[in-house]
Amino acid sequence: MTNSTSGGFIGDLAEAFAPPAAGGCCGATATSASEADQEATGCCGSPAVAQEAEQAGCCGQAPAPAGAQVTDATSTGCCG
Amino acid sequence: MTSTTSAAARPAAGLGALLEAVSAERMQATVHELAGDRYAGRRVGTPGGQAAATWLAERLGELGATTELSGFDVANVRELYATPVLEWSTGGKTQRLEHRRDFVEHLASADLAHPHRAPLAAHSDSDLRGRWILAEPSDWARACERAEAHGAAGVLTARATDAEGWMPKMIAGPPTRQVPVIALRPEVHARLAEALARGPVQVTGSMPLRQTSARGHNVHARFPHPAEGDAGRVRVLLTAHYDGVGDDPGVRLPAAADNASGVAAVLEATRILSALTVPAGPDLTVAFLDAEEAGAWGSAHHAPALPPGTLVINLDGAARLHQAASVEAGGPAHALLTTLDQAARLTGLALRAGAMASDNRRYAAAGLAAIGIGMGMPGYQTPVETPDRVEPDTLVAAARLLVATVGLLAARTPA
């Protein structure tokens, strides 16, 4: 564990393997806004996009192309 | 394996000099280039996207890499082929709404090429035939089912805006419904509901949105390695997606932050790292990925082809650092994450756990150690995602983090 106010990981490194959904968008991290604002932008994990994505499995993520080893969009841990 | 490299010649020893070599000006020039008019927002399968891939391959070639444009098919990309129209009228007054400010394409929408005028109905009304249905965001799917069953004109629902009042563009989503679906800014949705409660409302709307297939192209680059053929050396892959959601008809969406900024930082780090000749150092490869915005197709295409043990670092956004960079790890990335942490301490960059739903997840799902890093995207997928909003200091911080991480990995490789 590294606690740092200048450089390095804030908190436990292991958290990076299961990061909180808030603060991350579909391929984005809109750090210019507060987490509440990010909810409003339609990011991954927000109600708006989760509703749209529920049938697709994930925010802006289609299943992998046929033949690829990664075929289950939900396995990528996307929202919805 | 060659074992003649002195410790002094290895990257960690000279890391300070490498970090000083990072140039904000070069990265800003890359961002301006990729956000330029000729790339038209870099949507997968467009001439602008292809031009961006070619430009990047040329830059990597200049650095001494062997480059390849690796093609793959992409399906179900949403394409807005004209500017949608939406207006509503009640009591003799008509209000015209502005696309991407007041309303936006819902990704499940059917194509409606021309404006269609019809009365507005509440979702709970019994008579929906031929009408636009006003539905709550939580009810949009059920409203679509009712609209399809009753022959309604379409569905109006709501979606929140970003902090600046824009409704960001996306190009991949759930399966297309049989009716047009339009998402309104919540305030507009509320005004329509109030008006409908008072009396009849007429709505005229179009949604020229179609699904297309496209051909994507990753830019893969590999640098010659003195220990070619040594299967034991560390393999590092730096990635960033270069595609964007593409311009709207007549409106530029420059995609400077997402992800010209990430590409610029990876290219700059590559420029510095590629100048090293370190026999025991990592085998450096770079992939500028296409079709992330369409569903991370480029990384899904690339990940299965990589050798086991490849360490992947994906950068998605390096435009405005807010307190700390977001980091998501996947696959067997514990050692890589520890090195990243050390590199961050060395460069003075704070990191924190944050969801990075991007290409890094495709590599992690393929069993590789993969880390996604995000450092801000002002104007995310809107017309104001412009190069002037990409902060030079953030670009420098991102490139230095990458250089330091790879440098530390090189230092740990047994000579």
Short mmCIF file of C-alpha atoms in Angstrom, two decimals:
data_model
loop_
_atom_site.label_atom_id
_atom_site.label_comp_id
_atom_site.label_asym_id
_atom_site.label_seq_id
_atom_site.Cartn_x
_atom_site.Cartn_y
_atom_site.Cartn_z
CA MET A 1 0.00 0.00 0.00
CA THR A 2 1.22 3.41 -0.91
CA ASN A 3 -0.17 6.58 0.54
CA SER A 4 0.99 9.62 -1.30
CA THR A 5 -0.12 13.17 -1.69
CA SER A 6 2.30 13.92 -4.51
CA GLY A 7 3.13 10.81 -6.47
CA GLY A 8 2.14 7.19 -6.50
CA PHE A 9 -1.01 5.33 -5.74
CA ILE A 10 -3.53 6.83 -3.35
CA GLY A 11 -4.95 3.93 -1.40
CA ASP A 12 -4.45 0.24 -1.88
CA LEU A 13 -3.03 -0.91 -5.19
CA ALA A 14 -5.49 -3.80 -5.17
CA GLU A 15 -8.34 -1.33 -5.61
CA ALA A 16 -7.20 -0.87 -9.19
CA PHE A 17 -8.43 -4.37 -9.95
CA ALA A 18 -11.94 -3.47 -8.85
CA PRO A 19 -12.20 0.28 -9.28
CA PRO A 20 -15.33 2.18 -8.38
CA ALA A 21 -17.63 2.71 -11.35
CA ALA A 22 -18.11 6.38 -10.60
CA GLY A 23 -15.37 8.39 -12.15
CA GLY A 24 -15.07 6.34 -15.29
CA CYS A 25 -16.86 6.72 -18.56
CA CYS A 26 -17.05 4.60 -21.63
CA GLY A 27 -13.46 4.89 -22.61
CA ALA A 28 -13.22 8.15 -20.74
CA THR A 29 -12.40 9.60 -17.41
CA ALA A 30 -14.00 12.99 -17.37
CA THR A 31 -11.93 14.32 -14.56
CA SER A 32 -12.84 17.88 -15.41
CA ALA A 33 -16.15 17.37 -13.68
CA SER A 34 -17.26 16.06 -10.36
CA GLU A 35 -18.42 12.51 -10.08
CA ALA A 36 -21.98 13.74 -10.02
CA ASP A 37 -21.35 15.56 -13.27
CA GLN A 38 -19.91 12.43 -14.78
CA GLU A 39 -23.12 10.64 -13.93
CA ALA A 40 -24.84 13.32 -15.94
CA THR A 41 -22.70 12.89 -19.01
CA GLY A 42 -24.02 9.45 -19.69
CA CYS A 43 -20.92 7.56 -18.66
CA CYS A 44 -20.63 3.89 -17.94
CA GLY A 45 -22.51 3.04 -14.82
CA SER A 46 -24.89 5.97 -15.10
CA PRO A 47 -28.58 5.13 -15.17
CA ALA A 48 -29.06 6.67 -18.59
CA VAL A 49 -26.43 4.67 -20.36
CA ALA A 50 -27.01 1.53 -18.35
CA GLN A 51 -30.57 1.53 -19.58
CA GLU A 52 -29.51 1.93 -23.15
CA ALA A 53 -26.78 -0.62 -22.76
CA GLU A 54 -28.73 -3.28 -20.97
CA GLN A 55 -29.53 -5.10 -24.16
CA ALA A 56 -26.07 -4.60 -25.62
CA GLY A 57 -24.23 -5.67 -22.49
CA CYS A 58 -21.98 -2.70 -22.19
CA CYS A 59 -21.37 0.98 -22.78
CA GLY A 60 -20.27 1.52 -26.29
CA GLN A 61 -18.93 -1.98 -26.43
CA ALA A 62 -20.16 -4.50 -28.93
CA PRO A 63 -19.31 -8.16 -28.56
CA ALA A 64 -15.95 -9.02 -30.01
CA PRO A 65 -15.85 -9.98 -33.66
CA ALA A 66 -16.56 -13.58 -34.50
CA GLY A 67 -13.44 -15.66 -34.22
CA ALA A 68 -11.88 -13.52 -31.56
CA GLN A 69 -11.14 -15.16 -28.25
CA VAL A 70 -12.93 -12.42 -26.41
CA THR A 71 -16.54 -13.02 -27.34
CA ASP A 72 -18.49 -12.07 -24.26
CA ALA A 73 -18.87 -8.36 -23.81
CA THR A 74 -19.93 -8.81 -20.23
CA SER A 75 -16.63 -10.51 -19.50
CA THR A 76 -14.93 -7.20 -20.05
CA GLY A 77 -16.70 -5.86 -17.01
CA CYS A 78 -18.57 -3.14 -18.80
CA CYS A 79 -21.51 -1.35 -17.33
CA GLY A 80 -25.05 -2.62 -17.41
CA MET B 1 20.88 -13.24 -24.57
CA THR B 2 23.40 -10.45 -24.64
CA SER B 3 24.78 -9.65 -21.21
CA THR B 4 27.34 -7.01 -21.96
CA THR B 5 25.21 -3.99 -21.12
CA SER B 6 26.61 -2.02 -18.23
CA ALA B 7 24.31 -0.81 -15.54
CA ALA B 8 25.11 2.74 -16.54
CA ALA B 9 23.79 2.14 -20.01
CA ARG B 10 20.49 0.77 -18.82
CA PRO B 11 17.45 3.01 -18.88
CA ALA B 12 16.82 3.34 -15.15
CA ALA B 13 20.24 4.85 -14.64
CA GLY B 14 19.54 7.57 -17.15
CA LEU B 15 15.87 7.89 -16.47
CA GLY B 16 16.12 11.51 -15.43
CA ALA B 17 17.52 12.49 -18.79
CA LEU B 18 14.84 10.51 -20.58
CA LEU B 19 12.11 12.23 -18.60
CA GLU B 20 13.59 15.62 -19.38
CA ALA B 21 13.44 14.80 -23.07
CA VAL B 22 9.64 14.73 -23.07
CA SER B 23 8.38 17.61 -25.20
CA ALA B 24 5.02 19.25 -24.61
CA GLU B 25 5.35 21.08 -27.91
CA ARG B 26 5.66 17.88 -29.92
CA MET B 27 2.63 16.39 -28.20
CA GLN B 28 0.57 19.53 -28.73
CA ALA B 29 1.48 19.42 -32.39
CA THR B 30 0.26 15.82 -32.57
CA VAL B 31 -3.01 16.73 -30.89
CA HIS B 32 -3.55 19.64 -33.28
CA GLU B 33 -2.77 17.41 -36.23
CA LEU B 34 -5.21 14.65 -35.29
CA ALA B 35 -7.92 17.12 -34.31
CA GLY B 36 -7.58 18.85 -37.67
CA ASP B 37 -10.25 19.25 -40.30
CA ARG B 38 -8.84 16.66 -42.66
CA TYR B 39 -9.47 13.84 -40.19
CA ALA B 40 -13.12 14.86 -39.60
CA GLY B 41 -13.32 13.38 -36.13
CA ARG B 42 -11.62 10.08 -37.11
CA ARG B 43 -14.66 7.80 -37.02
CA VAL B 44 -13.86 4.20 -37.92
CA GLY B 45 -14.24 3.42 -41.59
CA THR B 46 -14.14 7.03 -42.78
CA PRO B 47 -11.52 8.67 -45.00
CA GLY B 48 -10.55 10.80 -42.01
CA GLY B 49 -9.99 7.75 -39.85
CA GLN B 50 -7.93 6.10 -42.55
CA ALA B 51 -5.86 9.26 -43.01
CA ALA B 52 -5.14 9.37 -39.30
CA ALA B 53 -3.94 5.75 -39.35
CA THR B 54 -1.65 6.49 -42.28
CA TRP B 55 -0.25 9.58 -40.60
CA LEU B 56 0.48 7.67 -37.41
CA ALA B 57 2.12 4.79 -39.28
CA GLU B 58 4.39 7.30 -40.99
CA ARG B 59 5.40 8.84 -37.66
CA LEU B 60 6.20 5.45 -36.17
CA GLY B 61 8.12 4.51 -39.28
CA GLU B 62 10.24 7.63 -38.86
CA LEU B 63 11.16 6.34 -35.41
CA GLY B 64 12.49 3.15 -36.89
CA ALA B 65 9.55 0.86 -36.29
CA THR B 66 8.26 -1.80 -38.58
CA THR B 67 4.64 -0.81 -39.01
CA GLU B 68 1.55 -2.60 -40.20
CA LEU B 69 -2.02 -1.49 -40.79
CA SER B 70 -4.07 -4.43 -39.57
CA GLY B 71 -7.62 -4.43 -40.92
CA PHE B 72 -10.77 -5.85 -39.37
CA ASP B 73 -14.50 -5.59 -39.84
CA VAL B 74 -16.72 -3.58 -37.54
CA ALA B 75 -20.51 -3.91 -37.42
CA ASN B 76 -23.40 -1.87 -36.07
CA VAL B 77 -21.76 1.53 -36.11
CA ARG B 78 -24.35 4.30 -35.73
CA GLU B 79 -24.04 7.01 -38.34
CA LEU B 80 -25.89 10.28 -38.17
CA TYR B 81 -26.18 11.17 -41.85
CA ALA B 82 -28.05 14.47 -41.51
CA THR B 83 -28.82 16.90 -38.74
CA PRO B 84 -31.90 15.76 -36.83
CA VAL B 85 -34.83 18.10 -36.45
CA LEU B 86 -37.10 18.44 -33.43
CA GLU B 87 -39.72 21.04 -32.63
CA TRP B 88 -42.90 21.12 -30.63
CA SER B 89 -45.88 23.38 -30.59
CA THR B 90 -48.76 24.12 -28.29
CA GLY B 91 -51.24 26.96 -28.09
CA GLY B 92 -50.04 28.33 -31.41
CA LYS B 93 -46.39 28.63 -30.30
CA THR B 94 -43.62 26.54 -31.83
CA GLN B 95 -40.26 25.87 -30.25
CA ARG B 96 -37.36 24.62 -32.34
CA LEU B 97 -34.83 22.57 -30.41
CA GLU B 98 -31.07 22.38 -30.94
CA HIS B 99 -29.40 19.07 -31.66
CA ARG B 100 -26.81 17.96 -29.08
CA ARG B 101 -27.95 20.75 -26.73
CA ASP B 102 -31.69 20.10 -26.32
CA PHE B 103 -31.96 16.64 -27.81
CA VAL B 104 -29.81 13.89 -29.17
CA GLU B 105 -30.05 10.62 -31.04
CA HIS B 106 -30.92 7.69 -28.86
CA LEU B 107 -28.68 4.82 -29.87
CA ALA B 108 -31.61 2.42 -30.20
CA SER B 109 -33.44 4.71 -32.61
CA ALA B 110 -34.81 3.55 -35.92
CA ASP B 111 -33.96 5.67 -38.94
CA LEU B 112 -36.40 8.50 -39.61
CA ALA B 113 -35.05 10.43 -42.53
CA HIS B 114 -37.64 13.18 -42.79
CA PRO B 115 -39.46 15.21 -40.16
CA HIS B 116 -42.68 13.61 -39.03
CA ARG B 117 -45.42 15.64 -37.37
CA ALA B 118 -47.76 13.94 -34.91
CA PRO B 119 -49.56 14.59 -31.63
CA LEU B 120 -47.76 13.84 -28.38
CA ALA B 121 -49.14 11.27 -25.96
CA ALA B 122 -48.19 10.22 -22.46
CA HIS B 123 -46.81 6.72 -22.06
CA SER B 124 -49.86 5.81 -20.00
CA ASP B 125 -52.38 6.92 -22.64
CA SER B 126 -54.50 4.22 -24.21
CA ASP B 127 -54.48 5.71 -27.71
CA LEU B 128 -50.90 5.71 -29.00
CA ARG B 129 -51.40 5.03 -32.69
CA GLY B 130 -49.62 7.56 -34.86
CA ARG B 131 -48.41 9.57 -31.85
CA TRP B 132 -45.09 10.44 -30.34
CA ILE B 133 -44.87 8.93 -26.85
CA LEU B 134 -43.29 10.86 -23.98
CA ALA B 135 -41.54 8.30 -21.76
CA GLU B 136 -39.55 8.53 -18.56
CA PRO B 137 -35.88 7.51 -18.92
CA SER B 138 -36.46 4.41 -16.83
CA ASP B 139 -39.29 3.39 -19.12
CA TRP B 140 -37.86 3.93 -22.57
CA ALA B 141 -37.61 0.25 -23.48
CA ARG B 142 -41.18 -0.51 -22.44
CA ALA B 143 -42.34 2.60 -24.25
CA CYS B 144 -40.63 1.32 -27.39
CA GLU B 145 -42.43 -2.01 -27.06
CA ARG B 146 -45.77 -0.24 -26.73
CA ALA B 147 -44.93 2.11 -29.57
CA GLU B 148 -44.11 -0.82 -31.83
CA ALA B 149 -47.22 -2.73 -30.78
CA HIS B 150 -49.57 0.23 -31.25
CA GLY B 151 -48.04 1.80 -34.34
CA ALA B 152 -46.86 4.95 -32.61
CA ALA B 153 -44.77 7.57 -34.39
CA GLY B 154 -41.86 7.29 -32.00
CA VAL B 155 -40.61 7.72 -28.45
CA LEU B 156 -39.23 10.78 -26.67
CA THR B 157 -37.27 10.08 -23.52
CA ALA B 158 -34.65 11.98 -21.53
CA ARG B 159 -30.92 11.97 -21.05
CA ALA B 160 -28.77 14.16 -18.85
CA THR B 161 -26.25 16.61 -20.24
CA ASP B 162 -22.63 17.06 -19.30
CA ALA B 163 -21.52 19.84 -16.99
CA GLU B 164 -21.41 22.28 -19.91
CA GLY B 165 -24.86 21.44 -21.19
CA TRP B 166 -23.83 19.21 -24.08
CA MET B 167 -25.19 15.79 -24.90
CA PRO B 168 -22.11 13.76 -25.88
CA LYS B 169 -22.08 11.69 -29.04
CA MET B 170 -21.80 7.92 -29.00
CA ILE B 171 -21.81 5.54 -31.93
CA ALA B 172 -22.47 2.10 -30.43
CA GLY B 173 -25.35 0.88 -28.37
CA PRO B 174 -28.22 -1.53 -27.98
CA PRO B 175 -30.06 -3.15 -30.89
CA THR B 176 -32.10 -0.83 -33.06
CA ARG B 177 -35.81 -0.60 -32.30
CA GLN B 178 -38.54 -0.40 -34.91
CA VAL B 179 -39.46 3.17 -33.96
CA PRO B 180 -37.51 6.43 -33.80
CA VAL B 181 -36.26 7.23 -30.31
CA ILE B 182 -35.10 10.70 -29.34
CA ALA B 183 -33.46 11.67 -26.05
CA LEU B 184 -34.30 15.10 -24.64
CA ARG B 185 -32.47 17.28 -22.21
CA PRO B 186 -34.29 16.74 -18.87
CA GLU B 187 -35.52 20.34 -18.73
CA VAL B 188 -37.03 20.01 -22.20
CA HIS B 189 -38.59 16.69 -21.25
CA ALA B 190 -40.15 18.34 -18.19
CA ARG B 191 -41.48 21.26 -20.23
CA LEU B 192 -43.10 18.87 -22.69
CA ALA B 193 -44.70 16.92 -19.86
CA GLU B 194 -46.08 20.12 -18.35
CA ALA B 195 -47.41 21.29 -21.69
CA LEU B 196 -49.03 17.92 -22.35
CA ALA B 197 -50.75 18.07 -18.98
CA ARG B 198 -52.29 21.40 -20.00
CA GLY B 199 -53.41 20.52 -23.51
CA PRO B 200 -52.58 19.10 -26.92
CA VAL B 201 -48.95 19.17 -28.08
CA GLN B 202 -47.71 18.59 -31.60
CA VAL B 203 -44.20 17.25 -32.20
CA THR B 204 -42.25 17.31 -35.44
CA GLY B 205 -39.10 15.26 -35.47
CA SER B 206 -36.60 13.42 -37.60
CA MET B 207 -33.78 11.09 -36.64
CA PRO B 208 -31.56 10.33 -39.63
CA LEU B 209 -29.55 7.63 -37.91
CA ARG B 210 -28.49 4.44 -39.62
CA GLN B 211 -26.38 1.42 -38.78
CA THR B 212 -23.36 0.81 -40.92
CA SER B 213 -20.53 -1.65 -41.20
CA ALA B 214 -16.98 -0.42 -41.49
CA ARG B 215 -13.43 -1.54 -41.98
CA GLY B 216 -11.18 -0.62 -39.09
CA HIS B 217 -7.39 -0.41 -39.15
CA ASN B 218 -5.07 -0.72 -36.20
CA VAL B 219 -1.60 0.72 -36.52
CA HIS B 220 0.82 -1.86 -35.14
CA ALA B 221 4.48 -0.98 -34.67
CA ARG B 222 7.39 -3.04 -33.53
CA PHE B 223 10.88 -1.81 -32.89
CA PRO B 224 13.97 -3.82 -33.70
CA HIS B 225 15.40 -5.44 -30.61
CA PRO B 226 19.05 -6.38 -30.07
CA ALA B 227 18.00 -9.61 -28.39
CA GLU B 228 15.70 -10.69 -31.20
CA GLY B 229 14.67 -14.26 -30.71
CA ASP B 230 15.10 -14.22 -26.96
CA ALA B 231 11.78 -15.54 -25.79
CA GLY B 232 12.55 -14.62 -22.19
CA ARG B 233 12.66 -10.86 -22.58
CA VAL B 234 9.88 -8.65 -21.27
CA ARG B 235 7.36 -7.56 -23.88
CA VAL B 236 5.68 -4.21 -23.40
CA LEU B 237 2.81 -2.95 -25.50
CA LEU B 238 1.77 0.70 -25.32
CA THR B 239 -1.69 1.39 -26.73
CA ALA B 240 -4.05 4.28 -27.32
CA HIS B 241 -7.05 4.42 -29.59
CA TYR B 242 -6.89 7.03 -32.31
CA ASP B 243 -10.48 6.86 -33.55
CA GLY B 244 -13.20 9.28 -32.53
CA VAL B 245 -16.96 9.36 -32.83
CA GLY B 246 -16.70 11.45 -35.99
CA ASP B 247 -18.01 14.86 -36.91
CA ASP B 248 -21.73 15.53 -36.91
CA PRO B 249 -23.09 16.69 -40.26
CA GLY B 250 -21.72 20.20 -40.62
CA VAL B 251 -20.31 20.29 -37.09
CA ARG B 252 -16.75 19.40 -36.09
CA LEU B 253 -16.13 17.03 -33.19
CA PRO B 254 -12.34 17.25 -33.07
CA ALA B 255 -11.80 14.49 -30.49
CA ALA B 256 -8.73 16.25 -29.16
CA ALA B 257 -8.97 14.77 -25.68
CA ASP B 258 -10.51 11.42 -26.58
CA ASN B 259 -8.08 10.33 -27.67
CA ALA B 260 -5.67 12.49 -29.66
CA SER B 261 -4.18 13.40 -26.30
CA GLY B 262 -3.53 9.77 -25.38
CA VAL B 263 -2.06 9.05 -28.79
CA ALA B 264 0.20 12.08 -28.52
CA ALA B 265 1.57 10.96 -25.15
CA VAL B 266 2.14 7.39 -26.32
CA LEU B 267 3.85 8.62 -29.49
CA GLU B 268 6.11 10.93 -27.49
CA ALA B 269 7.01 8.18 -25.01
CA THR B 270 7.70 5.87 -27.94
CA ARG B 271 9.94 8.47 -29.55
CA ILE B 272 12.09 8.59 -26.42
CA LEU B 273 12.08 4.89 -25.62
CA SER B 274 12.79 3.86 -29.20
CA ALA B 275 16.06 5.78 -29.11
CA LEU B 276 17.38 3.37 -26.49
CA THR B 277 19.52 0.44 -27.47
CA VAL B 278 19.27 -1.86 -24.53
CA PRO B 279 19.82 -5.51 -25.29
CA ALA B 280 18.30 -6.63 -22.04
CA GLY B 281 15.50 -4.10 -22.11
CA PRO B 282 11.87 -4.73 -22.92
CA ASP B 283 10.69 -5.57 -26.38
CA LEU B 284 8.66 -2.45 -27.18
CA THR B 285 5.58 -2.59 -29.38
CA VAL B 286 2.96 0.06 -29.96
CA ALA B 287 -0.62 -0.19 -31.18
CA PHE B 288 -2.74 2.77 -32.13
CA LEU B 289 -6.18 1.22 -32.10
CA ASP B 290 -9.23 1.85 -34.22
CA ALA B 291 -12.93 1.44 -33.42
CA GLU B 292 -12.75 1.85 -29.66
CA GLU B 293 -15.71 4.18 -29.87
CA ALA B 294 -17.63 1.57 -31.81
CA GLY B 295 -17.08 -1.04 -29.11
CA ALA B 296 -13.36 -1.65 -28.64
CA TRP B 297 -13.16 -3.69 -31.81
CA GLY B 298 -9.53 -2.85 -32.51
CA SER B 299 -8.25 -4.29 -29.26
CA ALA B 300 -10.57 -7.29 -29.58
CA HIS B 301 -8.92 -7.93 -32.94
CA HIS B 302 -5.42 -7.41 -31.60
CA ALA B 303 -5.46 -9.07 -28.17
CA PRO B 304 -5.69 -12.72 -29.27
CA ALA B 305 -2.62 -12.32 -31.49
CA LEU B 306 -0.26 -11.21 -28.73
CA PRO B 307 2.34 -13.47 -27.13
CA PRO B 308 1.49 -14.61 -23.60
CA GLY B 309 3.16 -12.50 -20.98
CA THR B 310 2.87 -9.23 -22.89
CA LEU B 311 2.46 -6.28 -20.54
CA VAL B 312 -0.12 -3.81 -21.84
CA ILE B 313 -0.49 -0.16 -20.88
CA ASN B 314 -3.43 1.65 -22.48
CA LEU B 315 -3.81 5.42 -22.26
CA ASP B 316 -7.26 6.85 -22.81
CA GLY B 317 -7.29 10.59 -22.28
CA ALA B 318 -4.38 12.77 -21.21
CA ALA B 319 -5.98 16.17 -21.42
CA ARG B 320 -6.81 17.47 -17.97
CA LEU B 321 -5.40 15.93 -14.85
CA HIS B 322 -7.67 16.40 -11.89
CA GLN B 323 -5.88 15.48 -8.67
CA ALA B 324 -4.89 11.99 -9.81
CA ALA B 325 -4.81 9.77 -12.87
CA SER B 326 -7.36 6.99 -12.92
CA VAL B 327 -5.97 3.48 -13.12
CA GLU B 328 -7.70 0.18 -13.77
CA ALA B 329 -5.80 -3.09 -13.75
CA GLY B 330 -6.84 -6.40 -15.22
CA GLY B 331 -5.36 -9.82 -15.78
CA PRO B 332 -2.08 -10.79 -14.09
CA ALA B 333 -1.02 -7.15 -13.74
CA HIS B 334 0.16 -7.07 -10.13
CA ALA B 335 3.85 -6.65 -10.93
CA LEU B 336 3.13 -4.17 -13.71
CA LEU B 337 0.93 -2.16 -11.37
CA THR B 338 3.70 -2.06 -8.77
CA THR B 339 6.10 -0.76 -11.41
CA LEU B 340 3.56 1.84 -12.52
CA ASP B 341 3.20 2.96 -8.92
CA GLN B 342 6.96 3.34 -8.60
CA ALA B 343 7.10 5.27 -11.85
CA ALA B 344 4.35 7.57 -10.60
CA ARG B 345 6.27 8.25 -7.42
CA LEU B 346 9.37 8.93 -9.44
CA THR B 347 7.56 11.42 -11.65
CA GLY B 348 5.39 12.95 -8.94
CA LEU B 349 2.09 11.83 -10.43
CA ALA B 350 -0.75 10.73 -8.15
CA LEU B 351 -2.75 7.67 -9.16
CA ARG B 352 -6.05 6.35 -7.92
CA ALA B 353 -8.31 3.44 -8.73
CA GLY B 354 -10.83 4.44 -11.39
CA ALA B 355 -12.90 2.58 -13.94
CA MET B 356 -11.34 2.62 -17.39
CA ALA B 357 -13.84 0.88 -19.64
CA SER B 358 -11.62 0.93 -22.68
CA ASP B 359 -9.30 -1.21 -24.77
CA ASN B 360 -7.34 -2.35 -21.72
CA ARG B 361 -10.29 -4.60 -20.83
CA ARG B 362 -10.00 -6.51 -24.09
CA TYR B 363 -6.36 -7.30 -23.37
CA ALA B 364 -7.12 -8.28 -19.77
CA ALA B 365 -9.97 -10.50 -20.94
CA ALA B 366 -7.48 -12.24 -23.22
CA GLY B 367 -5.39 -13.14 -20.17
CA LEU B 368 -2.75 -10.43 -20.46
CA ALA B 369 -1.55 -8.07 -17.78
CA ALA B 370 -3.29 -4.86 -18.78
CA ILE B 371 -3.55 -1.46 -17.20
CA GLY B 372 -5.79 1.36 -18.37
CA ILE B 373 -4.87 4.93 -17.48
CA GLY B 374 -7.07 8.00 -17.84
CA MET B 375 -6.07 11.60 -17.28
CA GLY B 376 -9.12 13.59 -18.25
CA MET B 377 -11.18 14.44 -21.29
CA PRO B 378 -12.59 17.98 -21.27
CA GLY B 379 -15.38 18.34 -23.77
CA TYR B 380 -15.77 14.57 -24.07
CA GLN B 381 -17.36 13.71 -27.42
CA THR B 382 -18.83 17.13 -28.06
CA PRO B 383 -17.96 19.99 -30.42
CA VAL B 384 -15.94 21.67 -27.67
CA GLU B 385 -13.45 18.83 -27.34
CA THR B 386 -10.83 21.07 -28.90
CA PRO B 387 -7.01 21.07 -28.84
CA ASP B 388 -6.79 24.26 -26.81
CA ARG B 389 -8.41 22.43 -23.90
CA VAL B 390 -5.70 19.77 -23.79
CA GLU B 391 -3.33 20.80 -21.03
CA PRO B 392 0.38 20.57 -21.89
CA ASP B 393 1.26 19.68 -18.31
CA THR B 394 -1.07 16.69 -18.44
CA LEU B 395 0.45 15.50 -21.69
CA VAL B 396 3.89 15.75 -20.14
CA ALA B 397 2.79 13.91 -17.00
CA ALA B 398 1.33 11.10 -19.07
CA ALA B 399 4.35 10.69 -21.33
CA ARG B 400 6.74 10.80 -18.39
CA LEU B 401 4.73 8.13 -16.58
CA LEU B 402 4.97 5.85 -19.61
CA VAL B 403 8.68 6.48 -20.08
CA ALA B 404 9.42 5.89 -16.42
CA THR B 405 7.35 2.70 -16.28
CA VAL B 406 9.07 1.16 -19.28
CA GLY B 407 12.43 2.40 -18.04
CA LEU B 408 11.92 0.70 -14.69
CA LEU B 409 10.82 -2.49 -16.41
CA ALA B 410 14.01 -2.37 -18.46
CA ALA B 411 16.11 -1.93 -15.36
CA ARG B 412 14.59 -5.04 -13.81
CA THR B 413 15.17 -7.22 -16.82
CA PRO B 414 18.06 -9.59 -16.06
CA ALA B 415 21.08 -8.62 -18.12
#
